[in-house]
XYZ file of C-alpha atoms in Angstrom:
247
model
C 3.373 -21.197 -17.550
C 5.440 -22.901 -15.154
C 3.943 -25.876 -13.268
C 4.899 -28.685 -11.128
C 3.819 -32.398 -11.612
C 3.744 -32.618 -7.768
C 0.204 -32.823 -5.891
C -1.067 -29.470 -4.683
C -1.598 -30.972 -1.378
C 2.260 -31.582 -0.806
C 2.943 -27.945 -1.360
C 2.748 -25.270 1.395
C 0.328 -22.448 1.434
C 1.298 -18.737 0.762
C -0.535 -16.552 3.190
C -0.974 -12.892 2.351
C -1.049 -11.140 5.633
C -1.699 -7.570 5.936
C 0.100 -5.801 8.872
C -0.637 -2.576 10.825
C -0.215 0.784 9.046
C 0.418 2.891 12.140
C 1.886 2.412 15.739
C -1.552 2.874 17.272
C -4.661 0.630 17.455
C -3.057 -2.671 16.618
C -5.856 -4.898 17.944
C -8.376 -3.292 15.351
C -5.936 -3.832 12.389
C -5.369 -7.517 12.802
C -7.930 -10.023 11.294
C -9.877 -12.112 14.008
C -8.397 -15.667 13.743
C -5.180 -14.661 12.235
C -2.916 -15.201 15.239
C -3.816 -19.011 14.995
C -2.528 -19.138 11.620
C 0.572 -17.099 11.637
C 2.009 -18.474 14.829
C 2.938 -21.728 13.118
C 4.532 -19.953 10.221
C 8.228 -19.885 10.513
C 9.160 -18.739 7.109
C 8.354 -15.090 6.129
C 8.928 -13.208 2.743
C 9.356 -9.565 3.591
C 10.206 -6.327 2.381
C 12.620 -4.932 5.010
C 13.829 -7.287 7.472
C 14.196 -4.832 10.541
C 10.618 -3.594 9.881
C 9.304 -7.079 9.414
C 10.583 -8.266 12.807
C 8.760 -5.576 14.603
C 5.570 -6.298 12.744
C 5.933 -10.076 13.345
C 6.139 -9.325 17.002
C 2.591 -7.832 16.779
C 1.044 -10.329 14.475
C 2.825 -13.565 15.705
C 3.719 -12.691 19.411
C 3.756 -16.444 20.450
C 6.546 -17.285 17.982
C 10.223 -16.539 19.165
C 11.727 -14.228 16.669
C 14.895 -16.433 16.791
C 12.655 -19.321 15.249
C 11.336 -17.188 12.255
C 13.457 -17.365 8.960
C 13.006 -14.107 6.867
C 13.539 -14.018 3.167
C 14.088 -10.431 1.868
C 12.796 -9.240 -1.533
C 15.140 -7.048 -3.461
C 13.025 -3.839 -3.795
C 14.944 -2.695 -6.926
C 14.902 -6.123 -8.610
C 12.026 -8.108 -7.126
C 12.004 -10.646 -9.994
C 15.429 -11.993 -8.693
C 15.290 -15.637 -7.300
C 11.689 -15.727 -6.626
C 11.419 -19.568 -6.976
C 14.320 -19.682 -4.492
C 12.486 -17.684 -1.986
C 9.540 -19.894 -2.274
C 11.512 -23.114 -1.712
C 9.930 -23.712 1.757
C 6.439 -23.740 0.161
C 7.655 -26.077 -2.482
C 8.875 -28.366 0.203
C 5.609 -28.433 1.819
C 5.905 -25.623 4.535
C 3.492 -22.664 4.816
C 4.897 -19.183 4.203
C 3.648 -15.717 5.017
C 4.166 -12.762 2.933
C 4.143 -9.234 4.472
C 4.760 -5.711 3.321
C 6.392 -2.995 5.581
C 2.850 -1.720 6.263
C -0.637 -2.615 4.981
C -1.605 -5.090 2.448
C 1.069 -7.097 0.639
C 1.036 -7.126 -3.103
C -0.573 -3.661 -2.943
C 1.759 -0.875 -4.023
C 4.447 -3.426 -2.897
C 6.824 -5.642 -4.810
C 5.247 -8.776 -3.124
C 2.829 -9.234 -6.203
C 5.713 -10.914 -8.128
C 5.825 -13.572 -5.429
C 2.114 -14.239 -5.671
C 2.364 -14.485 -9.428
C 5.249 -17.054 -9.139
C 3.162 -19.042 -6.445
C 0.341 -19.388 -8.899
C 2.691 -20.526 -11.514
C 4.177 -23.052 -9.281
C 0.635 -24.374 -8.060
C 1.116 -23.138 -4.522
C -2.247 -22.221 -2.845
C -2.548 -18.521 -2.101
C -4.535 -17.358 0.904
C -5.415 -13.531 1.264
C -6.168 -12.268 4.676
C -8.183 -9.390 5.653
C -6.540 -6.259 7.013
C -5.753 -2.464 6.664
C -4.927 -0.983 3.314
C -4.100 2.735 3.477
C -5.400 2.992 -0.263
C -8.770 1.347 0.387
C -9.304 3.211 3.668
C -8.533 6.538 1.931
C -11.053 5.654 -0.757
C -13.730 4.802 1.659
C -13.257 8.052 3.707
C -13.144 10.237 0.638
C -16.743 9.957 -0.296
C -15.702 9.740 -3.967
C -16.881 7.178 -6.516
C -15.880 3.736 -5.264
C -17.132 2.079 -8.302
C -14.527 3.229 -10.755
C -11.256 4.316 -9.469
C -7.460 4.104 -10.291
C -4.310 3.823 -8.048
C -1.512 5.422 -9.795
C 1.272 4.828 -7.589
C 3.672 7.920 -7.569
C 3.307 10.495 -10.152
C 6.253 12.166 -11.760
C 8.509 14.600 -9.755
C 9.996 16.132 -12.926
C 8.445 18.926 -14.778
C 6.643 19.056 -17.204
C 5.850 15.365 -16.818
C 4.250 16.271 -13.349
C 1.819 18.758 -14.855
C 1.062 16.327 -17.727
C 0.358 13.581 -15.098
C -2.028 15.953 -13.105
C -3.801 16.978 -16.258
C -4.455 13.430 -17.293
C -5.768 12.657 -13.895
C -8.261 15.560 -14.202
C -9.354 14.327 -17.508
C -10.075 10.704 -16.129
C -11.907 12.308 -13.173
C -14.163 14.051 -15.597
C -14.713 10.680 -17.222
C -15.913 9.319 -13.825
C -12.778 7.707 -12.461
C -11.704 8.475 -8.941
C -7.841 8.931 -8.975
C -5.591 7.950 -6.050
C -1.691 8.411 -5.725
C 0.932 8.384 -2.899
C 3.890 10.664 -2.475
C 7.132 10.482 -0.422
C 6.225 12.291 2.802
C 8.760 15.255 2.594
C 7.354 16.085 -0.810
C 3.634 16.515 0.489
C 3.550 20.170 0.775
C 4.957 20.704 -2.674
C 2.473 18.295 -4.067
C -0.493 19.789 -2.454
C 0.722 23.363 -4.059
C 1.175 21.566 -7.315
C -2.381 20.382 -7.432
C -3.760 23.723 -6.357
C -1.834 25.551 -9.167
C -2.571 22.850 -11.880
C -6.023 21.447 -11.391
C -9.362 23.254 -11.980
C -11.461 24.848 -9.157
C -14.323 22.083 -9.337
C -12.055 19.084 -8.778
C -12.086 17.925 -5.187
C -9.155 16.585 -3.370
C -9.120 14.581 -0.262
C -5.893 14.178 1.884
C -5.925 11.131 4.297
C -3.003 11.129 6.678
C -2.015 8.886 9.520
C -4.801 6.407 8.765
C -5.581 4.207 11.585
C -3.042 6.178 13.723
C -3.496 8.372 16.729
C -3.141 11.666 14.748
C -5.413 10.351 11.739
C -6.650 13.384 9.690
C -9.046 13.127 6.545
C -9.839 16.269 4.735
C -11.852 16.828 1.562
C -12.093 20.251 -0.026
C -12.453 21.505 -3.573
C -9.230 22.756 -5.222
C -10.747 26.264 -5.008
C -10.982 25.752 -1.090
C -7.536 24.112 -0.651
C -6.003 27.269 -2.312
C -7.540 29.290 0.761
C -6.030 26.710 3.306
C -3.368 28.144 5.114
C -2.044 25.144 7.143
C -0.416 22.787 4.720
C 2.165 22.050 7.456
C 0.071 19.545 9.148
C 0.723 17.278 6.273
C 4.553 17.742 6.302
C 6.569 14.249 6.443
C 3.535 12.206 7.235
C 1.962 9.429 5.278
C -0.587 10.681 3.092
C -2.938 9.318 0.596
C -3.970 11.738 -2.234
C -7.473 11.095 -3.529
C -8.853 13.221 -6.333
C -12.631 13.109 -7.593
C -15.841 15.000 -7.954
C -19.140 14.932 -6.267
C -21.183 11.730 -6.934
C -24.254 13.915 -7.074
């Protein structure tokens, strides 16, 4: 493990800061007391600079954008130059890590930065904020004691069918299953779930969480097959949660 002989007090702190997941209801998305912390942070590790600037205007409104220094992660090769990105922390300055939406490090390449910060002896400070994965699980009514987040499932057949059948087996063993999908594939994914999974599996679709058009529907696969308005989930952010009754 890589460590530094330097005293930890001389290192900056890496703040893990969730950002809003919708364009609505920002005040309820930001942790109380957060603004006092983030307004003094000038160095930010971000996913997409353009999106990050818009988010920083919300969470750090008292800091001019021109004063903020952004360090962008390579989404395809996030391991590249992580120590260099953390140089302000190494030099004693606090840094902030944000995702494009929600909690950094969760379904997000920022986790590699957090790992390197621990290796370097940098203090890591997580902050409370929205996570669509957790919000979806809360709203589903499925088993929250034992769950798995699967990221994206395969888009290729027969791999997709195999993935979904494995999720069903895990559900029957008591584990709630959660995954995400590219929004333009939502409708096809719902149809695949209806054609592959058994009638007694329940599917909860949580879309536009924290947004003005938030919609959360839970039905059995049998009932989803009768549903005639999948278009409401077209090209919107959706969390897919699968489980069975806790009864």
